[in-house]
Short mmCIF file of C-alpha atoms and ligand atoms in Angstrom, two decimals:
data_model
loop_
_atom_site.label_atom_id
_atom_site.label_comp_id
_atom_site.label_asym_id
_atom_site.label_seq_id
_atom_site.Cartn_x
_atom_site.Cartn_y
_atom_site.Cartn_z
CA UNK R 1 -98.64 38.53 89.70
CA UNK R 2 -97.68 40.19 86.28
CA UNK R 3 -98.68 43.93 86.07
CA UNK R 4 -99.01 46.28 82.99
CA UNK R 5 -98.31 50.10 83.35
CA UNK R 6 -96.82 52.53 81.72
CA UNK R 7 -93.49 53.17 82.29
CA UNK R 8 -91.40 54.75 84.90
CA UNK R 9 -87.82 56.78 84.86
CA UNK R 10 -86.79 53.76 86.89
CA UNK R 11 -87.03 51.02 84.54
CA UNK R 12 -84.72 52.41 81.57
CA UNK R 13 -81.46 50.32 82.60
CA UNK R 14 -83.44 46.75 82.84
CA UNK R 15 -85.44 47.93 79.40
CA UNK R 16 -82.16 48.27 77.47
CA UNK R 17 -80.93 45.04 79.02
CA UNK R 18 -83.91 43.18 77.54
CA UNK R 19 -83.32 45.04 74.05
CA UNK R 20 -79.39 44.13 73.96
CA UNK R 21 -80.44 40.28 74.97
CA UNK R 22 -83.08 40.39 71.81
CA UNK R 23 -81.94 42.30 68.82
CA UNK R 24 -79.02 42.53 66.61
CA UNK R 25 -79.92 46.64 66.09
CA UNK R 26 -80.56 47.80 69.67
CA UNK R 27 -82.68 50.95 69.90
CA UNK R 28 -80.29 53.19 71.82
CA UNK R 29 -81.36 54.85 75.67
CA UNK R 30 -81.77 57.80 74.03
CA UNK R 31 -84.45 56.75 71.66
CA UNK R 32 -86.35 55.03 74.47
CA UNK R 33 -86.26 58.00 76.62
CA UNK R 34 -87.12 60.37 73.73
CA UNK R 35 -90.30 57.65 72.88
CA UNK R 36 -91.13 57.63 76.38
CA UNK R 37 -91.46 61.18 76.58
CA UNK R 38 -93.35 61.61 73.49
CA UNK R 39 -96.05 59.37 74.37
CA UNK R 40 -95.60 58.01 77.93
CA UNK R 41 -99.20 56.33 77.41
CA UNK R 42 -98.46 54.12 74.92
CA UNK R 43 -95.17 52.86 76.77
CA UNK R 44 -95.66 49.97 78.48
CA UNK R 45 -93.87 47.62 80.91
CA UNK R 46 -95.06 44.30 82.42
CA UNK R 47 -93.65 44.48 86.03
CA UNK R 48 -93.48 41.38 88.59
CA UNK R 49 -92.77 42.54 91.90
CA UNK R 50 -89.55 44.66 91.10
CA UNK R 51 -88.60 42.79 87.98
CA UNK R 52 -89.19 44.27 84.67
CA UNK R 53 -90.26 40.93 81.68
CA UNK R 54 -90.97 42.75 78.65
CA UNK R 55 -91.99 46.22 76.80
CA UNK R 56 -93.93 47.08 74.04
CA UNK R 57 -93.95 50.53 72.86
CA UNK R 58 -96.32 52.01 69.90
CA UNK R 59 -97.47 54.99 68.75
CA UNK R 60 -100.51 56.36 66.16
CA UNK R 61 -100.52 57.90 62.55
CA UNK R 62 -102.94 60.01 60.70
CA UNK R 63 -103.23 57.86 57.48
CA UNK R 64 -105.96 59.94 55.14
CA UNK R 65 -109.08 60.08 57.45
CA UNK R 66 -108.01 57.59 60.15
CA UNK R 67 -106.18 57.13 63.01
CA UNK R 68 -103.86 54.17 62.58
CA UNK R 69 -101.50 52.40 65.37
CA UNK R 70 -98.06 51.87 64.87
CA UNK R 71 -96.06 49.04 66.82
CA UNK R 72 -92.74 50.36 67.23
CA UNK R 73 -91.36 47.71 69.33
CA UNK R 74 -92.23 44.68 71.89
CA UNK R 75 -90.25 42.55 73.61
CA UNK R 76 -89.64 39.83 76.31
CA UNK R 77 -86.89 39.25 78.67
CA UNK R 78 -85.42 35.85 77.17
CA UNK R 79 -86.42 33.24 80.23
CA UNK R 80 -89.60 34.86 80.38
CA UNK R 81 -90.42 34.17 76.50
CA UNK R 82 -93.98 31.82 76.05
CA UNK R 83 -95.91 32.57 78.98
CA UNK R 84 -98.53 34.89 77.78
CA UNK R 85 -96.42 38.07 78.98
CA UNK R 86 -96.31 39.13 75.27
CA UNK R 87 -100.05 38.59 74.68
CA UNK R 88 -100.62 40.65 77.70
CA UNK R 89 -98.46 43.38 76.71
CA UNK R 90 -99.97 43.55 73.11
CA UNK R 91 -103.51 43.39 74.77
CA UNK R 92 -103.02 46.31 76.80
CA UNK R 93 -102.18 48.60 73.91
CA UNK R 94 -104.73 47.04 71.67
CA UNK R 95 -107.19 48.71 74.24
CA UNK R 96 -105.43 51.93 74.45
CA UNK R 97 -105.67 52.08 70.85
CA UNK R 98 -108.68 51.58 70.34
CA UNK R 99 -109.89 53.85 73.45
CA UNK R 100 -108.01 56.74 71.36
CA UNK R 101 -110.08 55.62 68.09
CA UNK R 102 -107.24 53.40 66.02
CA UNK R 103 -109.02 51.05 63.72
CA UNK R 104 -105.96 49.51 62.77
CA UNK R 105 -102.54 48.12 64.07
CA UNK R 106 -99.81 47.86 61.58
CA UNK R 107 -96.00 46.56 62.25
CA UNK R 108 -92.67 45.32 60.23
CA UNK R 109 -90.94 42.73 61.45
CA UNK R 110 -87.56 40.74 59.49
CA UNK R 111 -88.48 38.38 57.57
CA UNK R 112 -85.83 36.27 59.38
CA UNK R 113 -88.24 36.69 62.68
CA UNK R 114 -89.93 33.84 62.66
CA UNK R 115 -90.71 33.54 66.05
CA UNK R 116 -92.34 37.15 66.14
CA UNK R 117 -93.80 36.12 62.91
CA UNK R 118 -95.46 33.53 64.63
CA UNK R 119 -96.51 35.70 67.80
CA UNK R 120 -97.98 37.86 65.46
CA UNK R 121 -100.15 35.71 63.59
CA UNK R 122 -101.24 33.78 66.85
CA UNK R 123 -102.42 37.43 68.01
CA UNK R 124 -104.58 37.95 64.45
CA UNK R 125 -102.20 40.08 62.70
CA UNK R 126 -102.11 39.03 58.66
CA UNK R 127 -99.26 39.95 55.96
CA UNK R 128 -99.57 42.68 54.03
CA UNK R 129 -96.72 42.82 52.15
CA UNK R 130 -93.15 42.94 51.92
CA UNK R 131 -90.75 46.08 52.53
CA UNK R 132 -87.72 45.32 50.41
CA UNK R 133 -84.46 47.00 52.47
CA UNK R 134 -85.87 48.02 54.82
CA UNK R 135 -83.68 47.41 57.50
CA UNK R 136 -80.20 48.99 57.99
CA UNK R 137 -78.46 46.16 57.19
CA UNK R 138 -80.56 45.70 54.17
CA UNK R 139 -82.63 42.66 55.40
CA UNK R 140 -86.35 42.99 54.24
CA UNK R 141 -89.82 43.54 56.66
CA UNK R 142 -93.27 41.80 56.61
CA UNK R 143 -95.18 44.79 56.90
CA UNK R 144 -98.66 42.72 59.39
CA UNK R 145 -101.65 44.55 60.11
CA UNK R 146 -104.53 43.83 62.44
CA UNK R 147 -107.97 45.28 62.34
CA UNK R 148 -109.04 46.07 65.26
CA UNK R 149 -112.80 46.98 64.28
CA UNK R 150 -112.73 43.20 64.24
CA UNK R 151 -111.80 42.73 67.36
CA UNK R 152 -113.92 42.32 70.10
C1 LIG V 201 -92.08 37.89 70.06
C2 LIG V 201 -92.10 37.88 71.59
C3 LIG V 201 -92.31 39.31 72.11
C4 LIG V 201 -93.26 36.98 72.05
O1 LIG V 201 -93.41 37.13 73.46
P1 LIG V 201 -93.87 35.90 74.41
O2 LIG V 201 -94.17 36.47 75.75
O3 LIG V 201 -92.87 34.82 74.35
O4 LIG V 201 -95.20 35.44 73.66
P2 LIG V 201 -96.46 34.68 74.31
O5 LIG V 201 -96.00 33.75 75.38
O6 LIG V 201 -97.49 35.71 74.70
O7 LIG V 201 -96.96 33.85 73.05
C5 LIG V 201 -98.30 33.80 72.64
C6 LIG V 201 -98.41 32.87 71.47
O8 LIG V 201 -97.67 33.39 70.34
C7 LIG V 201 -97.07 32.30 69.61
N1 LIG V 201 -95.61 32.35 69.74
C8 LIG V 201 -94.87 32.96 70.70
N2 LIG V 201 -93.55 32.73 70.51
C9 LIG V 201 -93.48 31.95 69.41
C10 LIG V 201 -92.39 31.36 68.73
N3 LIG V 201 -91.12 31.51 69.16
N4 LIG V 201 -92.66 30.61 67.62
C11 LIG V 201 -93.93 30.43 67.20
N5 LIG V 201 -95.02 30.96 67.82
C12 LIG V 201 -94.79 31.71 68.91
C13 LIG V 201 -97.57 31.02 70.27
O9 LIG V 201 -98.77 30.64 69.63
C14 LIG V 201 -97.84 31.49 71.71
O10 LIG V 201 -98.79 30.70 72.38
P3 LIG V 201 -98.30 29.30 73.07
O11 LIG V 201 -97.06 29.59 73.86
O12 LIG V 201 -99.49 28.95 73.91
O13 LIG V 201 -98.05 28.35 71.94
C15 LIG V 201 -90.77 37.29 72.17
O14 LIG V 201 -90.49 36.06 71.50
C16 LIG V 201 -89.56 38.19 72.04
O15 LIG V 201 -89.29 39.04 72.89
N6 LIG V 201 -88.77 38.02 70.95
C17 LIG V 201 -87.54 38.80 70.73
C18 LIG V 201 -87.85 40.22 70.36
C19 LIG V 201 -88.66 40.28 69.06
O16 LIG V 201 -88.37 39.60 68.07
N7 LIG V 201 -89.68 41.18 69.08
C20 LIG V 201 -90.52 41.41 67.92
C21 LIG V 201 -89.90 42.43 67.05
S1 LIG V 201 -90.91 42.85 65.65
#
């Protein structure tokens, strides 16, 4: 059975081996330990038995007179990809959200992405606009956003 908890010291070294297998830009450890520590709540890991599938990490914004979540980062180990672990994973920080009064979820993703793209959109999320450069290596972001007043 799939589980979704926060994370543990334990589970940094099978985290980054997920990130290296699924971006070009790896966060570093150091950013995942320094996220983890900032807001250990809105870390999560979905755990079966002592394997770790996927992550998603986000965190919230003050934008004028709301409080807005931001998806920093989600993914799932490769041979685990399209069996619901992602919708779990975004599910279970959709409620944290919204427990800690977040009306909206906003994210970028590369344009190139189409397969997050398309995760995205299956989960509600629309397209905002576009963020030209915003990426390192100069690629531009969808910036998606999902309201989650809507949401049941
Ligand atoms: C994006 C990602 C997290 C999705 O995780 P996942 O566990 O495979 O997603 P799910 O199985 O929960 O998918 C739910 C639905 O989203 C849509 N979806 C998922 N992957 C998709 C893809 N590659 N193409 C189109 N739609 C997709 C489908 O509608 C899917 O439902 P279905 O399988 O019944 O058709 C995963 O592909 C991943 O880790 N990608 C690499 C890292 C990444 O790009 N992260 C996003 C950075 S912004």
């Amino acid at each position: 059975m799939i589980t979704i908890r926060p994370i543990k010291n334990t589970d940094f070294p099978q985290i980054t081996q997920i990130e290296f297998e699924s971006f070009s830009d790896p966060y570093p450890l150091h950013l995942f330990q320094y996220l983890a520590h900032i807001e250990p709540a809105l870390f999560l890991v979905a755990v079966e038995d002592k394997a770790l599938l996927g992550y998603i990490i986000g965190e919230t914004e003050h934008r004028f007179e709301s409080l807005v979540g931001h998806l920093l980062s989600l993914a799932v180990r490769q041979d685990k990809r399209r069996k619901g672990i992602g919708h779990q994973l975004i599910e279970a920080l959709i409620e944290i959200l919204k427990n800690q009064g977040c009306r909206e979820l906003v994210l970028e993703v590369r344009v190139s992405n189409y397969s997050a793209k398309g995760f995205y959109q299956k989960q509600g999320f629309r397209e905002i606009r576009r963020s030209s450069k915003y990426y390192d290596d100069g690629e531009d972001a969808l910036i998606m956003e999902l309201n989650l007043e809507e949401r049941l």
